[in-house]
Short mmCIF file of C-alpha atoms and ligand atoms in Angstrom, two decimals:
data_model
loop_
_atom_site.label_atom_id
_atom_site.label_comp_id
_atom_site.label_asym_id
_atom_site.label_seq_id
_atom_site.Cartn_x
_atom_site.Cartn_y
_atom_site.Cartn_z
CA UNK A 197 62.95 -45.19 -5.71
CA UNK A 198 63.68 -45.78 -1.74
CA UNK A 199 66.67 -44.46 -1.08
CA UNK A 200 68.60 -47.49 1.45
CA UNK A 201 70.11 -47.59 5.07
CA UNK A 202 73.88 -47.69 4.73
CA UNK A 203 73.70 -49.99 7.53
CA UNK A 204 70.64 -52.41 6.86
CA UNK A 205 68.28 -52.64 4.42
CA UNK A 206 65.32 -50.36 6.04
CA UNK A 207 64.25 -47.31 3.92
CA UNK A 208 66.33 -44.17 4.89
CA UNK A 209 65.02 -41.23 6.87
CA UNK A 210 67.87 -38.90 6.34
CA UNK A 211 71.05 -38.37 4.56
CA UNK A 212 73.75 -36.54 6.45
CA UNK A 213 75.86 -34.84 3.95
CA UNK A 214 78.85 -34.65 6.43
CA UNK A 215 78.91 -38.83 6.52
CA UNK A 216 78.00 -39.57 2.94
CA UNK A 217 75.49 -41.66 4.83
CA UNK A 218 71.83 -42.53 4.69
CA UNK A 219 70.19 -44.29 8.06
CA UNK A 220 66.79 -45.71 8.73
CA UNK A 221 65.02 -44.31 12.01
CA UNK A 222 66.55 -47.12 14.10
CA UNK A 223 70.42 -46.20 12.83
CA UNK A 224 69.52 -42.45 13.14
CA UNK A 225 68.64 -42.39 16.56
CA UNK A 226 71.47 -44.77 17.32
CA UNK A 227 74.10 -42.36 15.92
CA UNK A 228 72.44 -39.55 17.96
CA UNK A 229 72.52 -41.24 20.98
CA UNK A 230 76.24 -42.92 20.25
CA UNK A 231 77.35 -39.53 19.72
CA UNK A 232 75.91 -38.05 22.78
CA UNK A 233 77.70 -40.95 25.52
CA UNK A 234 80.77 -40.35 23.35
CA UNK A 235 80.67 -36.55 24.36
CA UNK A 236 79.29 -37.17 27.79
CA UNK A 237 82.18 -39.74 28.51
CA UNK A 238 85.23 -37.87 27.13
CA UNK A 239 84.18 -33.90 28.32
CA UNK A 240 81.81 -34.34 31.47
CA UNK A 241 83.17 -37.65 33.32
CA UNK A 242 79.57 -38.76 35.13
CA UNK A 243 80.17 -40.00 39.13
CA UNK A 244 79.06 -42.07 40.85
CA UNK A 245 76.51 -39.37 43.32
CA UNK A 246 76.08 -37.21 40.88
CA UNK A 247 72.90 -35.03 40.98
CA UNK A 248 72.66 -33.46 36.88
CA UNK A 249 70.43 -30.81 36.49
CA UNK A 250 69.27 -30.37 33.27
CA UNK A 251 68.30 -26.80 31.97
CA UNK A 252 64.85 -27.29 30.32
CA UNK A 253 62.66 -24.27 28.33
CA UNK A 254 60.44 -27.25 26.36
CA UNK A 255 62.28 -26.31 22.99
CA UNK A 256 63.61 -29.49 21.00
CA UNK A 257 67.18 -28.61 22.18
CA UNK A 258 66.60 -28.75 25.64
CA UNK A 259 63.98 -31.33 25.41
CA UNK A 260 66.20 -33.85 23.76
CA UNK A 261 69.15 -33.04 26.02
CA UNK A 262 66.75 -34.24 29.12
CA UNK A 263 65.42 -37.15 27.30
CA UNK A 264 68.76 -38.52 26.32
CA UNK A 265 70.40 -37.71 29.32
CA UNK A 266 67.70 -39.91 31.38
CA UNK A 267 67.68 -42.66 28.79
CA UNK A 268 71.45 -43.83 29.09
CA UNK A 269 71.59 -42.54 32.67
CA UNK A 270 67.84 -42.80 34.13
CA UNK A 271 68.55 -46.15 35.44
CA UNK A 272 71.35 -46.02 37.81
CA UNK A 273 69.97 -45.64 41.18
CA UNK A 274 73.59 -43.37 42.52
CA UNK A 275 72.77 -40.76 40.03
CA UNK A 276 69.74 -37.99 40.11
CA UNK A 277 68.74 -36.16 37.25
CA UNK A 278 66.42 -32.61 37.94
CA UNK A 279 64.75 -30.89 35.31
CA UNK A 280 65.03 -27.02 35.74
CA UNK A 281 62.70 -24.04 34.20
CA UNK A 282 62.78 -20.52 34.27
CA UNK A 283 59.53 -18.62 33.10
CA UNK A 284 61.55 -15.37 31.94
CA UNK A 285 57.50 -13.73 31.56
CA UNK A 286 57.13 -13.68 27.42
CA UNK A 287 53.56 -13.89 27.10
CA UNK A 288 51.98 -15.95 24.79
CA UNK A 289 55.75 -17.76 24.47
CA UNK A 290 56.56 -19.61 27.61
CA UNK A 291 53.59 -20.44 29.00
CA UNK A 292 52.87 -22.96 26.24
CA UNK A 293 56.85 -24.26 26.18
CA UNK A 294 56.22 -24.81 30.15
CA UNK A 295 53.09 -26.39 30.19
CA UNK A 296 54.71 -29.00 27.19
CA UNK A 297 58.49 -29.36 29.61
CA UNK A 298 56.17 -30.58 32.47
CA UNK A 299 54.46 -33.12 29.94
CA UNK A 300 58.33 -34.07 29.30
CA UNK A 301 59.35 -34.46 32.57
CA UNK A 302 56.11 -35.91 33.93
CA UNK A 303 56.10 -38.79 31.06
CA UNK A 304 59.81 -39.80 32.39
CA UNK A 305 59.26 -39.13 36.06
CA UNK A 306 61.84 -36.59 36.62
CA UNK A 307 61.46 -34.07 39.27
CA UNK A 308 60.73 -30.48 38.22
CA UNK A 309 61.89 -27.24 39.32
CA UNK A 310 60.46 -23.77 37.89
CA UNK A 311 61.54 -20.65 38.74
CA UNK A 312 60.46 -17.43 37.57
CA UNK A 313 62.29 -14.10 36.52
CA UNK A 314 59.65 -12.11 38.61
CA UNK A 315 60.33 -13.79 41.78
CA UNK A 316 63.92 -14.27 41.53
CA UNK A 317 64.55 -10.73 39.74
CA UNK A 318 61.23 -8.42 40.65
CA UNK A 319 60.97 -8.35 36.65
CA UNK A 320 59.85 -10.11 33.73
CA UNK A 321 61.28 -9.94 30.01
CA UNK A 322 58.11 -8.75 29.00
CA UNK A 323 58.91 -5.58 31.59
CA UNK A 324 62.82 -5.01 30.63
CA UNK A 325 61.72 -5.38 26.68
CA UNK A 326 59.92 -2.20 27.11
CA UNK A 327 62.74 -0.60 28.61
CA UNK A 328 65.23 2.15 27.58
CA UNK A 329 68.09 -0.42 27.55
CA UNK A 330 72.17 -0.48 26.43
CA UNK A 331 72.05 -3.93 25.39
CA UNK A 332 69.45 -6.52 23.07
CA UNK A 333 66.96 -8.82 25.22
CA UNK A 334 68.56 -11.83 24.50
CA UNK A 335 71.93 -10.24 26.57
CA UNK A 336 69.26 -9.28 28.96
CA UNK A 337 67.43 -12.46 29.37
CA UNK A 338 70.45 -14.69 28.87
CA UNK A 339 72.46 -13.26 32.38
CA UNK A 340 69.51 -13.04 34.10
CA UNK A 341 68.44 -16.54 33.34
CA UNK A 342 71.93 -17.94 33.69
CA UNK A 343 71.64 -16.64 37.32
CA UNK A 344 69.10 -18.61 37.87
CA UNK A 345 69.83 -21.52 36.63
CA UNK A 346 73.11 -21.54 38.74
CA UNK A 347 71.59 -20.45 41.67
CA UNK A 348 68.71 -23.46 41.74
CA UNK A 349 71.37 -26.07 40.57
CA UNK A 350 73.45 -24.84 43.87
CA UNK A 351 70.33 -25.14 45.86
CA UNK A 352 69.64 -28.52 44.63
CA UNK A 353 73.07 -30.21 45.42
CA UNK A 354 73.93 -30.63 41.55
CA UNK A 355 77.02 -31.33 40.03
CA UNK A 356 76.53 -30.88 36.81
CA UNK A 357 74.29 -28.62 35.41
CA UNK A 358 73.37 -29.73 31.30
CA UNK A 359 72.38 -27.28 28.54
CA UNK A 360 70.34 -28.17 25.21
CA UNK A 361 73.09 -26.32 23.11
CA UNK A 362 74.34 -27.85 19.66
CA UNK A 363 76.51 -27.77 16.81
CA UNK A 364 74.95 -25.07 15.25
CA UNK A 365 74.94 -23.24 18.21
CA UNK A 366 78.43 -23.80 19.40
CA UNK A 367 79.66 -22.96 15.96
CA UNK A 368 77.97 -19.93 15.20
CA UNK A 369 79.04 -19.07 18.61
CA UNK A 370 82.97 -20.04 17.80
CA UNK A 371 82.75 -17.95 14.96
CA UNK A 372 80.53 -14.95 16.92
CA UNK A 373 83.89 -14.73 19.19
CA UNK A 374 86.15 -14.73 15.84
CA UNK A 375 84.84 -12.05 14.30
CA UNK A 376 84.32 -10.05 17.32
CA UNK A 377 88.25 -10.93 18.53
CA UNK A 378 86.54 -11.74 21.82
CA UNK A 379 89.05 -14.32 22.89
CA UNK A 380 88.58 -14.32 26.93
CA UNK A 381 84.75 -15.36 26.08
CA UNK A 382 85.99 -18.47 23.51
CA UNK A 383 88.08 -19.67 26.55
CA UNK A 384 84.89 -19.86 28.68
CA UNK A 385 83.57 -22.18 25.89
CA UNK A 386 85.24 -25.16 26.99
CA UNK A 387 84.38 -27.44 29.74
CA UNK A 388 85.04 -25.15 32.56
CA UNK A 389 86.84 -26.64 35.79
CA UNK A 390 85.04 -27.07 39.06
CA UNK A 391 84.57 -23.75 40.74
CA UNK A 392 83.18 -23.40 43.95
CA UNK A 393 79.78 -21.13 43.71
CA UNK A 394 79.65 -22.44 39.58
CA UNK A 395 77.80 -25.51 38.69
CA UNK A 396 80.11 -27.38 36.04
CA UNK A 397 78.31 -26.56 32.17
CA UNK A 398 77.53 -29.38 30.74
CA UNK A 399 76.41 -29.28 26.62
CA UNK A 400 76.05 -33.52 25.66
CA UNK A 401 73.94 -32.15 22.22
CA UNK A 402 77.31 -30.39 21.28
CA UNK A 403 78.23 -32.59 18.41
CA UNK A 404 74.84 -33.16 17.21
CA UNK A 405 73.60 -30.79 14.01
CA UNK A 406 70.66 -28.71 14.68
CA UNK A 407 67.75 -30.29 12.04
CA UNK A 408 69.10 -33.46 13.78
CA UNK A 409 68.26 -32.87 16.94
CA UNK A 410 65.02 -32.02 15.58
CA UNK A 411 64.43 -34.99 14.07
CA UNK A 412 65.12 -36.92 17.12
CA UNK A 413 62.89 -35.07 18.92
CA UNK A 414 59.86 -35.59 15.96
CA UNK A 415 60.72 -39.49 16.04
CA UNK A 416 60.57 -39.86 19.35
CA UNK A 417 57.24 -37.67 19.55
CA UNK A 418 59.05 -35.30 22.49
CA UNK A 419 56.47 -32.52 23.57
CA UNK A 420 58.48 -30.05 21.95
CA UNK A 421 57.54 -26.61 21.50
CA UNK A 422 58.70 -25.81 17.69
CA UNK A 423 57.45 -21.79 17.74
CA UNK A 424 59.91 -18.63 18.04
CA UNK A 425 60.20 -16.20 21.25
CA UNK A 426 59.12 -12.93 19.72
CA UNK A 427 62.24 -11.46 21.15
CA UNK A 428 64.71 -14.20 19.27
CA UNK A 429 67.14 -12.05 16.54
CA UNK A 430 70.29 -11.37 17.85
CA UNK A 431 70.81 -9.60 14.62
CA UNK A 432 74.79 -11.12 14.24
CA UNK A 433 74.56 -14.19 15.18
CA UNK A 434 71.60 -14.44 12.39
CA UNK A 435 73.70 -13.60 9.75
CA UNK A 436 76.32 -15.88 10.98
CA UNK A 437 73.70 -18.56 11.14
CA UNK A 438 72.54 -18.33 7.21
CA UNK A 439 76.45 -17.84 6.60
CA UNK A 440 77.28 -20.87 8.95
CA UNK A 441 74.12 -22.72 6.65
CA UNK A 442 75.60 -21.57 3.11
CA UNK A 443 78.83 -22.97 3.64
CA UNK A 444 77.30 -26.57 5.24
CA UNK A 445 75.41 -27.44 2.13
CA UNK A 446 78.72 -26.32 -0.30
CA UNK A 447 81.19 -27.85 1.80
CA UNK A 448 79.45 -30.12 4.12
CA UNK A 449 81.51 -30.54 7.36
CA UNK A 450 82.00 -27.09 8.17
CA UNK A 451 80.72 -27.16 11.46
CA UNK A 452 82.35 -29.78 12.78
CA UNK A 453 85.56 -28.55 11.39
CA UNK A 454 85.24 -25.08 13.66
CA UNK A 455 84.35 -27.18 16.42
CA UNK A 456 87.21 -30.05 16.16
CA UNK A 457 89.68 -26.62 15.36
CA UNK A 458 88.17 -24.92 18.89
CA UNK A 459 88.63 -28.48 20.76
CA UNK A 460 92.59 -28.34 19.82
CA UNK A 461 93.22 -24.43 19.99
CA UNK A 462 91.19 -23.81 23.35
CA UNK A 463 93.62 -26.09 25.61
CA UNK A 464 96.61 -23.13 24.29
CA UNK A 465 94.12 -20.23 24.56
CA UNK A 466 93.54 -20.81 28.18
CA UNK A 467 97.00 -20.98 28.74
CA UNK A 468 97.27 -17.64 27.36
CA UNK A 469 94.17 -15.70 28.66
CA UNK A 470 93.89 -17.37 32.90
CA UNK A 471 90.47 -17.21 33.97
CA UNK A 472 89.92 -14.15 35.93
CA UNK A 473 89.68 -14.32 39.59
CA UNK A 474 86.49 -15.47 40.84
CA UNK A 475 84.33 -12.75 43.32
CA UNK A 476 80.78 -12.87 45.20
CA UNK A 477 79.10 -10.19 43.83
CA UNK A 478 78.85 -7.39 46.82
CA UNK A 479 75.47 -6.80 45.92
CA UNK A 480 73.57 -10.56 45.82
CA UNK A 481 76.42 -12.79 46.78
CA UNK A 482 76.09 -14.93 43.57
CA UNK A 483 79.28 -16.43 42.18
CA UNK A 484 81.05 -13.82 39.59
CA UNK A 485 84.30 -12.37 37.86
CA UNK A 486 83.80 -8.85 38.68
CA UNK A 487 82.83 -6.65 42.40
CA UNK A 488 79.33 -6.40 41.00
CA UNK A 489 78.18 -9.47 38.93
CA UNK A 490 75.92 -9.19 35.85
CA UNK A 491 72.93 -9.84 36.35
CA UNK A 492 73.09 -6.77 39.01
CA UNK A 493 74.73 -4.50 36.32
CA UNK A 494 71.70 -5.22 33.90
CA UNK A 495 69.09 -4.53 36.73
CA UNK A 496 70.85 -1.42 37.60
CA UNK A 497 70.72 -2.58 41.20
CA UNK A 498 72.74 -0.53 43.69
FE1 LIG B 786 65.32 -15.02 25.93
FE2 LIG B 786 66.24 -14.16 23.54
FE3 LIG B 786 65.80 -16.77 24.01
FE4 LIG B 786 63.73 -15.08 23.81
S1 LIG B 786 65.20 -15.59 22.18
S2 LIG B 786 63.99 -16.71 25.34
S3 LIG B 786 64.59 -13.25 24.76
S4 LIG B 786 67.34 -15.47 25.01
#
């Protein structure tokens, strides 16, 4: 039997648990996309000028996150959107997910920035993995690429700088802080306020489920690399993913309800825990919290 559209009567592609509803591809992809002005509009005010850099590997996340963002904003001439890459060095990984982001932003005609780990940091993930290290690669590769990312969208004039980062990911990450009692880091989840030297964070795929985003992208035939870095298993925040997954399909919801709870607590929490005062790091000059930032701490740079 075909299973209905809730809101025509076109055979449904998916049935999101947390709605009670079932949508054909044409109401799918228009309750991504509603979703997605809704958060861009209320946390990230667009203006007129600005110049949104958009954080792109060529995974589904980020891919969508560019493809959206240039669909509802590709055609106003007073705003400029750059696509930004960093090739951390993880053979037989990135090269393929680069090669597919330039398809991306070569089919929409959006200029393209890539930047390396080796040039900007003398090393490559593939080096540090190898390492005697104190932390996991993904701490490793996550600062260093941050750095970058910051540093380009500085360079470029951008006011905004967009991440492919969704539900899943912001809730696993709510709940990360939780059981860690990491509070000052759950404050520097919300929208952060313009700070001179920081690009304003930007996440418009924050209330959109994981599978859904990959769906989009697989409806929309995105060039979207699906495969796994061989580094990926930040062994906590795995466990809090199939945790995070159990409770979703008993009590569907969940994730939205950590998310709506951060939205209303974080306002109070920042109140509480004032971001610490910002520094240029004595060593590179790049925007940080501390005398050294980082980036320079993880490269042991002196
Ligand atoms: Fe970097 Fe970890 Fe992501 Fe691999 S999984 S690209 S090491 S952050």
């Amino acid at each position: 039997m075909t299973i209905k559209c809730k809101k025509c009567n076109h055979e449904a592609i998916i049935f999101q648990k947390y709605s009670g509803m079932h949508l054909c591809k044409r109401h799918f992809i228009e309750d991504v996309e509603r979703k997605i002005k809704l958060t861009v509009r209320r946390d990230y005010s667009i203006k007129k000028n600005d110049v949104i850099a958009v954080a792109l590997s060529g995974g589904k996340d980020s891919s969508v996150a560019l493809y959206v963002m240039h669909k509802i904003l590709g055609n106003r001439p007073d705003i400029q959107i750059v696509a930004i890459s960093v090739d951390e060095g993880i053979h037989g990984y990135r090269p393929h997910s680069l090669e597919l982001a330039k398809k991306l932003t070569e089919k929409l005609g959006v200029r393209h920035i890539i930047r390396s780990f080796k040039d900007e940091h003398g090393t490559t993930m593939d080096e540090l993995a190898v390492m005697d290290r104190e932390k996991g690669t993904c701490s490793y590769c996550g600062v260093l690429r941050k750095s970058i990312l910051n540093r380009v969208a500085l360079e470029i004039g951008a006011t905004k700088l967009v991440t492919g980062h969704n539900l899943d990911d912001e809730a696993q990450t709510i709940l990360l802080n939780h059981f860690r009692g990491d509070m000052e880091r759950m404050v520097r989840l919300a929208p952060p306020a313009a700070v001179e030297g920081l690009v304003m964070r930007a996440k418009p795929l924050r209330n959109i489920p994981e599978k859904e985003v990959a769906l989009y992208a697989l409806i929309n035939s995105l060039p979207v690399d699906f495969s796994e870095c061989p580094y990926a298993g930040e062994a906590l925040r795995g466990e809090i993913r199939e945790l995070l997954n159990g409770f979703e399909t008993k009590h569907p919801g969940t994730k939205y309800s950590l998310l709506r709870g951060f939205d209303k607590l974080v306002g109070a929490l920042a109140k509480e825990l004032p971001p610490a005062k910002i520094e240029k790091c004595r060593i590179c000059g790049d925007t940080c919290t501390e005398d050294i930032c980082q980036a320079c701490k993880l490269l042991g740079r002196k």
